Short mmCIF file of C-alpha atoms and ligand atoms in Angstrom, two decimals:
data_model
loop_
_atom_site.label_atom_id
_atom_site.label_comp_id
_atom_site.label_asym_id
_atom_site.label_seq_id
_atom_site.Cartn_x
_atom_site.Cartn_y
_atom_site.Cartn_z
CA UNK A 1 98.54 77.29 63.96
CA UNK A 2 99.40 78.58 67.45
CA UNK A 3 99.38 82.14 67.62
CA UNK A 4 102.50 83.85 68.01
CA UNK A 5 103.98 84.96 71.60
CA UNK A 6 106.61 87.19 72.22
CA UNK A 7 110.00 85.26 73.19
CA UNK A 8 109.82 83.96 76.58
CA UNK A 9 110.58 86.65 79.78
CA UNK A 10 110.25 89.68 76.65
CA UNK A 11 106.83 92.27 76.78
CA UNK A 12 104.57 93.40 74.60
CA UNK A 13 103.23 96.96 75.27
CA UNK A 14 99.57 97.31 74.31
CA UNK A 15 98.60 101.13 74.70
CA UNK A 16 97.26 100.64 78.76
CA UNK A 17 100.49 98.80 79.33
CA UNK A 18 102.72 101.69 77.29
CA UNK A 19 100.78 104.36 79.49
CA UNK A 20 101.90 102.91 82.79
CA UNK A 21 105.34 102.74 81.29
CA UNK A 22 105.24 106.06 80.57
CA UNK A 23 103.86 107.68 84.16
CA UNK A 24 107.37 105.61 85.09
CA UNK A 25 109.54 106.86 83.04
CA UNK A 26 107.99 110.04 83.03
CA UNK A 27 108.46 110.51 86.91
CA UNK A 28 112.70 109.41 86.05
CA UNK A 29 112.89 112.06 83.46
CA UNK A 30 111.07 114.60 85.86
CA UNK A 31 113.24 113.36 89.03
CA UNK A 32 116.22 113.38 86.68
CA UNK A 33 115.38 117.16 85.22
CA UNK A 34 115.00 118.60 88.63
CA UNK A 35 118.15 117.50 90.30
CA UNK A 36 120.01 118.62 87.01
CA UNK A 37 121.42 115.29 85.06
CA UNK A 38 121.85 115.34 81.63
CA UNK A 39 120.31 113.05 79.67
CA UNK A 40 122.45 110.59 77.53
CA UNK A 41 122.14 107.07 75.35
CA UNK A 42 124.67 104.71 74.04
CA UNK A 43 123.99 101.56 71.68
CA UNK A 44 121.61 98.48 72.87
CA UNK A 45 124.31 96.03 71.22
CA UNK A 46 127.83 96.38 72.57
CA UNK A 47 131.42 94.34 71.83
CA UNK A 48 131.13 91.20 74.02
CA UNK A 49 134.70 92.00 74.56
CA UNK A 50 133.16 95.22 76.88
CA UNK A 51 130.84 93.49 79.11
CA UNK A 52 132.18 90.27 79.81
CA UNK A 53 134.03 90.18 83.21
CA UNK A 54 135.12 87.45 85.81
CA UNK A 55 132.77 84.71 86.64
CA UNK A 56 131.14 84.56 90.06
CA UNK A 57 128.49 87.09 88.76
CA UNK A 58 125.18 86.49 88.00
CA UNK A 59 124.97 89.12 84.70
CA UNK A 60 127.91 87.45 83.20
CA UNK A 61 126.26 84.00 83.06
CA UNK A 62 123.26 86.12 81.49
CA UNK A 63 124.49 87.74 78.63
CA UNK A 64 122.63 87.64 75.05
CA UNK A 65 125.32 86.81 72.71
CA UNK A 66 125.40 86.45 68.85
CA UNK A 67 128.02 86.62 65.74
CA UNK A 68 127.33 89.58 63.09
CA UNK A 69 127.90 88.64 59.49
CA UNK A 70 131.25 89.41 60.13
CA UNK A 71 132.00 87.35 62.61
CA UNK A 72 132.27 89.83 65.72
CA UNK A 73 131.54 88.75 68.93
CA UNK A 74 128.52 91.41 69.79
CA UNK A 75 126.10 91.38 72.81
CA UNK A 76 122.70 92.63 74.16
CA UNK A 77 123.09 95.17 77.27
CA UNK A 78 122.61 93.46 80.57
CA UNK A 79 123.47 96.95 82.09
CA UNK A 80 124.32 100.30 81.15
CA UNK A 81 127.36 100.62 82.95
CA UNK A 82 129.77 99.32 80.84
CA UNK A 83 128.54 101.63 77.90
CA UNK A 84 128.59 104.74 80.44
CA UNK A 85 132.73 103.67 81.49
CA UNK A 86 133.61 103.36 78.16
CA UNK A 87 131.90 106.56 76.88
CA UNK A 88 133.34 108.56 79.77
CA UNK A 89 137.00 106.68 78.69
CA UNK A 90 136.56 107.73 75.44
CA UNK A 91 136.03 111.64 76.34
CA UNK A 92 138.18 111.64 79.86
CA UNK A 93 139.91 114.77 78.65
CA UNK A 94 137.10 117.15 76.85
CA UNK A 95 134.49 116.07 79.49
CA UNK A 96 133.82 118.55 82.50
CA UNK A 97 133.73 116.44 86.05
CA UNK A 98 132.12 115.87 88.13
CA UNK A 99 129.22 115.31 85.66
CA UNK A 100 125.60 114.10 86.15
CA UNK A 101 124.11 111.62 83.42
CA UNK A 102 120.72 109.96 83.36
CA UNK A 103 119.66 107.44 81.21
CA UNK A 104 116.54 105.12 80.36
CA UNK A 105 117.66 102.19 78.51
CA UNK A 106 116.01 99.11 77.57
CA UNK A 107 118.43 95.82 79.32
CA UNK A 108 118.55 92.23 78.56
CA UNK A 109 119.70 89.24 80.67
CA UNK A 110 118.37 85.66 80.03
CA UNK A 111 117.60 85.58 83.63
CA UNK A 112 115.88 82.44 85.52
CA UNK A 113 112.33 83.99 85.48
CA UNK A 114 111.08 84.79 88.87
CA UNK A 115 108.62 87.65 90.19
CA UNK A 116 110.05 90.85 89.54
CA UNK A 117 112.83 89.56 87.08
CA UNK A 118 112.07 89.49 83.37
CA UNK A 119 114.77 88.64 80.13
CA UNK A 120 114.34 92.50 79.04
CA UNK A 121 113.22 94.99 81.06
CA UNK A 122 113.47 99.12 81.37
CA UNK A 123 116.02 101.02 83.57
CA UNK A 124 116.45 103.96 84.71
CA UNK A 125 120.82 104.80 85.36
CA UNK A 126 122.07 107.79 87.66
CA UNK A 127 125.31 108.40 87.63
CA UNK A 128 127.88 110.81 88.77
CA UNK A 129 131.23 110.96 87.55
CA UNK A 130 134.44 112.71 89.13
CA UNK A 131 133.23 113.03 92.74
CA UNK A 132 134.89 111.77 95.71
CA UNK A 133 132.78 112.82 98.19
CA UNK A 134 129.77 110.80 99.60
CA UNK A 135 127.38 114.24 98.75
CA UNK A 136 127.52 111.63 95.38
CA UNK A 137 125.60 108.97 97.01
CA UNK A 138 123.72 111.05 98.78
CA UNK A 139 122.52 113.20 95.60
CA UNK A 140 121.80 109.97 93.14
CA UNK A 141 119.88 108.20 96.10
CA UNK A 142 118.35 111.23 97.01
CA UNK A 143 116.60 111.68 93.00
CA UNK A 144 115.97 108.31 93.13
CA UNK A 145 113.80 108.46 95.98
CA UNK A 146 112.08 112.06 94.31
CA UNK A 147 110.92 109.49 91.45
CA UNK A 148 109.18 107.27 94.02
CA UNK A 149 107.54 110.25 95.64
CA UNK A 150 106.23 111.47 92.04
CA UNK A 151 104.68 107.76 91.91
CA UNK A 152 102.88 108.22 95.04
CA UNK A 153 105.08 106.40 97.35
CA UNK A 154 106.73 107.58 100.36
CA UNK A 155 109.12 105.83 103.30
CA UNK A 156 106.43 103.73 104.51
CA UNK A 157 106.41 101.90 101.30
CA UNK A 158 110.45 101.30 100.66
CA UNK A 159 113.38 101.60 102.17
CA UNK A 160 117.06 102.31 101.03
CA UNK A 161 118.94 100.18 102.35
CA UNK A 162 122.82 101.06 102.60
CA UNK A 163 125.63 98.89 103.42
CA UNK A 164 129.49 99.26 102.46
CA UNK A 165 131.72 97.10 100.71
CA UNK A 166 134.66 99.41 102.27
CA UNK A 167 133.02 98.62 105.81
CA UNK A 168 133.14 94.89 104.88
CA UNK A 169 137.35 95.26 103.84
CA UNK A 170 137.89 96.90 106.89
CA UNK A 171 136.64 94.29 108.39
CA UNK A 172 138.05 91.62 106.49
CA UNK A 173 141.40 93.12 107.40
CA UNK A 174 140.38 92.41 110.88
CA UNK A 175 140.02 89.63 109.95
CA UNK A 176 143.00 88.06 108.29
CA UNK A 177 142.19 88.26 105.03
CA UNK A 178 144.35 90.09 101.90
CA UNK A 179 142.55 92.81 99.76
CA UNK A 180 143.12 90.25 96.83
CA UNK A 181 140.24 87.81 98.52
CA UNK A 182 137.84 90.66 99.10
CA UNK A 183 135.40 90.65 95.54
CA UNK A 184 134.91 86.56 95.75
CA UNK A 185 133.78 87.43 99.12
CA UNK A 186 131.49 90.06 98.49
CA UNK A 187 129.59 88.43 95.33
CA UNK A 188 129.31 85.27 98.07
CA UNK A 189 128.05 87.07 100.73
CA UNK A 190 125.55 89.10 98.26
CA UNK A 191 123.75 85.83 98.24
CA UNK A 192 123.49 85.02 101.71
CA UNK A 193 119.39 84.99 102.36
CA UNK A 194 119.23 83.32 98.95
CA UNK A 195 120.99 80.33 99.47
CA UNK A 196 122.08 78.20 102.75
CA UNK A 197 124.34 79.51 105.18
CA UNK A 198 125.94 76.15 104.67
CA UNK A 199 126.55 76.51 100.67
CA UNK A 200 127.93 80.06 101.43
CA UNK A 201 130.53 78.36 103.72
CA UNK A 202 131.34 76.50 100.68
CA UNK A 203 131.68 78.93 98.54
CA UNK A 204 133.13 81.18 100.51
CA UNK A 205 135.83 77.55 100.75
CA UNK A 206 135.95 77.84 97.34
CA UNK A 207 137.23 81.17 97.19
CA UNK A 208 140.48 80.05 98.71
CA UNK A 209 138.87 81.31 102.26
CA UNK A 210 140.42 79.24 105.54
CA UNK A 211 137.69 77.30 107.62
CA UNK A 212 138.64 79.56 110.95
CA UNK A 213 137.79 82.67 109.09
CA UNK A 214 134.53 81.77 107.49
CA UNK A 215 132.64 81.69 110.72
CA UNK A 216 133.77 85.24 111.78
CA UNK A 217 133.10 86.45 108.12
CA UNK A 218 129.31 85.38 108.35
CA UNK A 219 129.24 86.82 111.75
CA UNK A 220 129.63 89.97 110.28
CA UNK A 221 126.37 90.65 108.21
CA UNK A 222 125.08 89.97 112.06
CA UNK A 223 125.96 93.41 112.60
CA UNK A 224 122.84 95.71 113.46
CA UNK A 225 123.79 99.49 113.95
CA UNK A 226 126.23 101.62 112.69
CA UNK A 227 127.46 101.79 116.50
CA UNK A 228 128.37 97.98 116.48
CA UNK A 229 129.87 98.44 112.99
CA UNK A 230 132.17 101.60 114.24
CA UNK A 231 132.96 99.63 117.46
CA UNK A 232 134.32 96.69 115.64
CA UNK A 233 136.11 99.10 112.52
CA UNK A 234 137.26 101.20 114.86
CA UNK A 235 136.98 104.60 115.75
CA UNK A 236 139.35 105.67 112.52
CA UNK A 237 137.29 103.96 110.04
CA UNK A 238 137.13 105.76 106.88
CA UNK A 239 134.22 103.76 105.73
CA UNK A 240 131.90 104.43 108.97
CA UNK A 241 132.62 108.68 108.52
CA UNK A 242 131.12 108.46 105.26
CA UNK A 243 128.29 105.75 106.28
CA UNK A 244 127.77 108.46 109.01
CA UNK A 245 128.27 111.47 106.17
CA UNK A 246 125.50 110.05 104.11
CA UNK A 247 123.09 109.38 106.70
CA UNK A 248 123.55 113.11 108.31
CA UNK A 249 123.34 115.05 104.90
CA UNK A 250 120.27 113.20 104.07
CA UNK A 251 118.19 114.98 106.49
CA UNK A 252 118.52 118.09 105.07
CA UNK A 253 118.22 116.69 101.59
CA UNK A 254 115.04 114.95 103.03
CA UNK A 255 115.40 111.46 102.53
CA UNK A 256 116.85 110.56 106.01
CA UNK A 257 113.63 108.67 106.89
CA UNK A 258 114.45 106.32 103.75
CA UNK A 259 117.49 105.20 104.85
CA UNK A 260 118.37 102.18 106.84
CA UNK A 261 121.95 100.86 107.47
CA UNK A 262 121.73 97.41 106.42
CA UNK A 263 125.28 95.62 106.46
CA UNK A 264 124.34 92.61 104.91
CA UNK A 265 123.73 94.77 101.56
CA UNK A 266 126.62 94.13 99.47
CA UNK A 267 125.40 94.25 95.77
CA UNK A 268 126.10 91.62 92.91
CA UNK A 269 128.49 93.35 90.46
CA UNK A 270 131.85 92.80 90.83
CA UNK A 271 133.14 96.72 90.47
CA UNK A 272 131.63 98.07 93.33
CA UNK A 273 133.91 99.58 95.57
CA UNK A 274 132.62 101.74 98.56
CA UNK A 275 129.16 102.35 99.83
CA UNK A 276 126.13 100.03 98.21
CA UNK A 277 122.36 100.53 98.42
CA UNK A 278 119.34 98.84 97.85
CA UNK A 279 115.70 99.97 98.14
CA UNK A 280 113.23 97.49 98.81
CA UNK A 281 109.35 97.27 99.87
CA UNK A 282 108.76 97.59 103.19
CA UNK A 283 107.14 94.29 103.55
CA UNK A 284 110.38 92.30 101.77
CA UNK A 285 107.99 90.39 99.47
CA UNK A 286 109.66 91.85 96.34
CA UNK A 287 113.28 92.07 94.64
CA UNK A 288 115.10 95.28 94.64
CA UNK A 289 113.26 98.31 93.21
CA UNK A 290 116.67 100.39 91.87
CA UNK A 291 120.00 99.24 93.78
CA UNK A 292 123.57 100.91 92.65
CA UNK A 293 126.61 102.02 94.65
CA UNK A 294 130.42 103.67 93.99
CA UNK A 295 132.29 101.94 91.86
CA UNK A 296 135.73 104.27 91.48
CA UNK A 297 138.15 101.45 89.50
CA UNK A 298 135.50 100.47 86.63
CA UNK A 299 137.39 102.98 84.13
CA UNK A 300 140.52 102.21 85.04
CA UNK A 301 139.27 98.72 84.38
CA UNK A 302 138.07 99.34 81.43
CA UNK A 303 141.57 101.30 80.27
CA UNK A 304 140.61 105.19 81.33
CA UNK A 305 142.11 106.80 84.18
CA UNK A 306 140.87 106.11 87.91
CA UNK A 307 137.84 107.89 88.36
CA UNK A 308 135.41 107.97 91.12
CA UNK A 309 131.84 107.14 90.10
CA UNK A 310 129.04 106.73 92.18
CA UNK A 311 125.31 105.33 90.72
CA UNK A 312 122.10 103.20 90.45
CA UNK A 313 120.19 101.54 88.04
CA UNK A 314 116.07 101.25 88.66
CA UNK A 315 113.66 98.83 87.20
CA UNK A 316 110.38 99.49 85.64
CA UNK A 317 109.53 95.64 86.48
CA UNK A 318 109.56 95.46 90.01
CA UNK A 319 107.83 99.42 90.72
CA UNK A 320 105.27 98.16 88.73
CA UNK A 321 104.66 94.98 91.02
CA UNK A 322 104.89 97.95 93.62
CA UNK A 323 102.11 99.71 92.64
CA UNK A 324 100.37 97.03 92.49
CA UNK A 325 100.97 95.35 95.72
CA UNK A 326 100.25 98.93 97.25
CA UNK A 327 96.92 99.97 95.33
CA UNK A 328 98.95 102.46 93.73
CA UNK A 329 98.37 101.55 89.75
CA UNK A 330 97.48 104.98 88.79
CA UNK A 331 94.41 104.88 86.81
CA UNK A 332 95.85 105.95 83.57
CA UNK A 333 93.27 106.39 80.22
CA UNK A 334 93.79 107.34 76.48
CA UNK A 335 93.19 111.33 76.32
CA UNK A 336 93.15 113.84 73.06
CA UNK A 337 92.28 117.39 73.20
CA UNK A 338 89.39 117.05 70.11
CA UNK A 339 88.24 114.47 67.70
CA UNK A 340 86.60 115.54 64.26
CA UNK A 341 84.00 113.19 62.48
CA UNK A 342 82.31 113.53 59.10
CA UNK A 343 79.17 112.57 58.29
CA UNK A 344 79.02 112.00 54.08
CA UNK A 345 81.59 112.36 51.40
CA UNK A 346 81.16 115.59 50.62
CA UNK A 347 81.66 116.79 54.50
CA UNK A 348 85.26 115.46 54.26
CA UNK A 349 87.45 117.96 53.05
CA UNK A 350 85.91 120.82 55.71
CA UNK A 351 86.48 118.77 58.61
CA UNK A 352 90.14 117.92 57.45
CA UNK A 353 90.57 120.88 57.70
CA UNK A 354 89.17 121.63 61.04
CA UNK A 355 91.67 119.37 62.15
CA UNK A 356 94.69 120.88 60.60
CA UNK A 357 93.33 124.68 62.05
CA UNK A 358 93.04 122.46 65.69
CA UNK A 359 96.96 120.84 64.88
CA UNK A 360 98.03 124.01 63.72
CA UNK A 361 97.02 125.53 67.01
CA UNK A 362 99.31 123.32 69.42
CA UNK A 363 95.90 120.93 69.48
CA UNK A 364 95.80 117.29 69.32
CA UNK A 365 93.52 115.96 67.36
CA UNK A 366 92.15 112.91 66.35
CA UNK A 367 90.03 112.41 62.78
CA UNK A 368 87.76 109.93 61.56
CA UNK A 369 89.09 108.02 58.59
CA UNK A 370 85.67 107.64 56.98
CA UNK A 371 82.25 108.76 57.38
CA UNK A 372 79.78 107.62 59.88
CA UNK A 373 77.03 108.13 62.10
CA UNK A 374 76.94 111.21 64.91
CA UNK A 375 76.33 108.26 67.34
CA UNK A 376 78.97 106.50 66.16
CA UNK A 377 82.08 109.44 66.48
CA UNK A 378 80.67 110.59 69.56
CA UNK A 379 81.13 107.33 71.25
CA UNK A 380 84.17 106.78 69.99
CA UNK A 381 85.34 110.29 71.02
CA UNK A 382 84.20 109.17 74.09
CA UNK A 383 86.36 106.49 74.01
CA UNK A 384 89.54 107.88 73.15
CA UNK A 385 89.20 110.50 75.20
CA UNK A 386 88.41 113.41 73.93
CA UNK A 387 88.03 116.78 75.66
CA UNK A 388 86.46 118.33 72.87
CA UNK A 389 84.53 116.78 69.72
CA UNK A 390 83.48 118.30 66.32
CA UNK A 391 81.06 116.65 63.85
CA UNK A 392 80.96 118.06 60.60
CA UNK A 393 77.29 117.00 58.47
CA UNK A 394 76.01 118.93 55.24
CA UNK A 395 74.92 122.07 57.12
CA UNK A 396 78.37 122.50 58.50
CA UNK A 397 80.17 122.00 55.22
CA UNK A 398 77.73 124.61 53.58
CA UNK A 399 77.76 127.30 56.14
CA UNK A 400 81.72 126.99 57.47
CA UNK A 401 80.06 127.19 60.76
CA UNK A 402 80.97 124.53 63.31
CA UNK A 403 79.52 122.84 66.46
CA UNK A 404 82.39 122.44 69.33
CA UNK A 405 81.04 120.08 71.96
CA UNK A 406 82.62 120.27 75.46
CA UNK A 407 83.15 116.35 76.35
CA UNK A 408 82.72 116.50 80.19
CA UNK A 409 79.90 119.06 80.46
CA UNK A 410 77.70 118.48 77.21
CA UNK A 411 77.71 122.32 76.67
CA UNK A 412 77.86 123.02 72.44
CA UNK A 413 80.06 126.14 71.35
CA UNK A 414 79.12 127.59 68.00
CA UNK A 415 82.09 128.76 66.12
CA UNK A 416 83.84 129.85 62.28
CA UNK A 417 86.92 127.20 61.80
CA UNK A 418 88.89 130.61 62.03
CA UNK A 419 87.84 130.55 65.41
CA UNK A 420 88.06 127.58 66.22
CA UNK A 421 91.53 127.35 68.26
CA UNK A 422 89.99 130.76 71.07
CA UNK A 423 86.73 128.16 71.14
CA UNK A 424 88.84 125.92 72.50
CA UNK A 425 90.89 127.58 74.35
CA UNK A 426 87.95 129.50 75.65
CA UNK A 427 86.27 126.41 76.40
CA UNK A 428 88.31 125.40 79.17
CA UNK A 429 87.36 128.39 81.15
CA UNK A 430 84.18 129.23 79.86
CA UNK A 431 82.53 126.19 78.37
CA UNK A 432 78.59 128.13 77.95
CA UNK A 433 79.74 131.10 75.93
CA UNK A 434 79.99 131.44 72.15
CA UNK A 435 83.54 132.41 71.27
CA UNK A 436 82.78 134.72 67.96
CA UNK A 437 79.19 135.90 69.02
CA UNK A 438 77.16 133.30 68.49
CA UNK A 439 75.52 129.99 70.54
P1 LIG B 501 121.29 95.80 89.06
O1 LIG B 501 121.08 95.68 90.53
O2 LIG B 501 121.75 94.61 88.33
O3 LIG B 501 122.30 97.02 88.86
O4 LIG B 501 119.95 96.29 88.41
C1 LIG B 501 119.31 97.47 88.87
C2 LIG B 501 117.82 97.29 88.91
O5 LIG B 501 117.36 96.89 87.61
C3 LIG B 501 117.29 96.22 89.83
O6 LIG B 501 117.17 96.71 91.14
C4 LIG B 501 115.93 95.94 89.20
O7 LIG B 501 115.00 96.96 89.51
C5 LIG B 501 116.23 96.06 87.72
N1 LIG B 501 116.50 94.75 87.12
C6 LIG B 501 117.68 94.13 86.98
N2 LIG B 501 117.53 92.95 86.35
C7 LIG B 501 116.24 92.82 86.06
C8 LIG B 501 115.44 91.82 85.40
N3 LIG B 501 115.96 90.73 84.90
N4 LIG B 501 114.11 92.01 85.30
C9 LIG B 501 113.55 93.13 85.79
N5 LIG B 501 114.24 94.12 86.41
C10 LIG B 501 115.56 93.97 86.56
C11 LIG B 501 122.79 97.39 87.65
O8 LIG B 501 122.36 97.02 86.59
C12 LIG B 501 123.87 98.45 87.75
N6 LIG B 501 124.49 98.60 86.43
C13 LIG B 501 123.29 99.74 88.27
C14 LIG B 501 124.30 100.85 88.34
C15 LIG B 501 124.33 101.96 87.57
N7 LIG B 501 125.31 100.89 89.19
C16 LIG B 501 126.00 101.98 88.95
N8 LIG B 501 125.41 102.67 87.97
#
């Protein structure tokens, strides 16, 4: 028989893969931590009734749906979002505003699989609730980038890339076209690059768009600088000020070098509303590392009162394709603070209880399960990484006094198992002396 795979596009984590998951999602949680969002969760499985929306996006095509044993019509995630709107809906009057949440959350589309694009994958959500002001962008965009930095990148890797679907209605207006006409054009133009000019003409036809306007419509993601974009908005525009907001409070925050002005970014979820951002490699050969935006009518959507809400979502997939393109897979290996061995039988119970004394003092510690060979534990403590290793044969079990081996410099420490937890403390300064006396 064939051996069993995991369901096509769906990981498994072996321990190397788990520990580059974790220096990810350990450099969110730190990012997250420092720029003070709260950390929150919501179910995996939601009503289908909650995330399906409008066609003409890609995630609604993509949903994992299934009947419970009652007949309710449930779903896999595709994106937090939905869960975060209706959580916020569900506490709009006890909850204090503007608020900052952060969340890692496992997602599932049944995506077309492509570099970078798996049917489950990790991500990391910012969000910020109840703020008007682009200082929301700027602060969500501005952790984001804090986790790349922790991961060793900086602006010479990525770039956030920042467009606005306000911009794009201003100039729609110029246009011709009604406000009504303005989220089929959007989710069209979001896949301009991916498909021919000439099928987004169509679709753009499709979307009840006249033939003399499509031309000028495509025209616009030909737009370079935020001086050609104010020149044709005008000098009122609402949506250039806060373009031009974002991009002057970043330098103080210290992410202005990230940012490029990019109209053509427009984002491929329907409920975006105002300024949209993408960061990508520097070299374009990869999808979207995190991407998000302000999306102020999703809870009024979804029943709640209008609320502005501004925030991303970031992949573990396509940062890990990231540092690998770059060289920048850190070297990550399995690491304990001790490992105890026994030799016979009778040398079982003492080194047990090594361990617990090691446990007991904020130690990790690894056992043996059964007895072996010196050679044998001390390659394996080798191998799992231990800083410290403690082999416990007849003369140890008789005389309570036990050998403490420094990993990394060879150096023995004689000690009582009393005195075990100062040996190893001790060890890490002073790895040649004998913590009770003796050596
Ligand atoms: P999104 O652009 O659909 O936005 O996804 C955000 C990020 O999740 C992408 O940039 C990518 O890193 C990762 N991602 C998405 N789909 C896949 C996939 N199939 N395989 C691997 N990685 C993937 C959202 O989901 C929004 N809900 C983000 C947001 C939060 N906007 C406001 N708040």
């Amino acid at each position: 028989m064939a051996a069993f795979l995991p369901p096509r596009g769906m990981r498994d984590f072996y321990p190397e893969e788990y520990r580059l998951r974790e220096t990810i999602f350990t450099a969110w949680r730190d990012a997250a931590r420092t720029h003070g969002f709260e950390s929150y969760d919501a179910p995996v499985v939601e009503s289908m009734e909650l995330l399906e929306r409008k066609a003409g996006e890609e995630i609604s095509e993509q949903i994992y749906t299934f009947q419970d044993k009652s007949g309710r019509r449930l779903a896999l995630r595709g994106e937090l979002t939905p869960s975060l709107a209706r959580m916020i809906n569900a506490r709009q009057r006890e909850l204090a505003f503007p608020l900052k949440w952060s969340a890692i959350v496992q997602c599932f589309r049944y995506e077309r699989m492509t570099r970078g694009r798996k049917r489950e994958h990790y991500q990391w959500n910012l969000d910020i609730v109840g703020e008007e002001s682009v200082m929301a962008e700027a602060e969500v965009i501005c952790t984001a980038v804090d986790a790349l930095q922790r991961l060793g990148f900086s602006c010479s890797d990525l770039q956030v890339r920042v467009g606005s679907r306000a911009l794009l209605g201003e100039l729609f207006a110029l246009c011709g076209l009604v406000p009504e006409q303005y989220s089929a054009c959007f989710l069209v133009l979001d896949k301009r690059g991916k498909i021919a000019d000439e099928e987004i003409a169509s679709l753009l036809a499709d979307a009840g768009i006249s033939k003399s306007r499509i031309g000028p419509i495509l025209d616009m993601t030909s737009i370079r600088t935020l001086e050609e974009a104010q020149s044709r908005a005008g000098a009122s525009s609402r949506a250039i000020s806060d373009l031009r907001e974002l991009f002057t409070v970043a330098e103080p925050m210290g992410f202005r070098d990230d940012l490029v002005f990019d109209i053509s970014i427009v984002r491929g979820l329907g409920y975006y509303t105002g300024i949209v951002f993408e960061a990508f490699d520097t070299g374009r050969k990869l999808r979207a590392v995190f991407g998000g935006g302000r999306y102020d009518n999703l809870l009024s959507l979804l029943g709640g009162d209008r609320m502005p809400c501004v925030g991303l979502g970031f992949g573990d997939v396509v940062v890990a394709e990231l540092l690998a393109e770059c060289g920048k897979t850190p070297r990550t290996s399995p690491r304990v603070d001790c490992a105890v061995g026994f030799m016979d039988a009778a040398s079982r119970d003492i080194a047990m209880r090594v361990a617990a004394c090691a446990r007991q003092s904020g130690r990790e510690c690894d056992t043996t399960l059964a007895p072996e060979k010196a050679k044998v534990f001390f390659k394996r403590a080798n191998r799992i990484g231990a800083q410290h290793a403690i082999f416990i044969g007849p003369d140890e079990a008789a005389t309570g006094r036990i050998h403490v081996k420094n990993m990394a410099t060879g150096v023995q420490v004689e000690c009582s198992i009393e005195g075990l937890a100062a040996s190893l403390s001790a060890g890490k300064d002073q790895d040649t002396d004998s913590t009770d006396g003796h050596q």
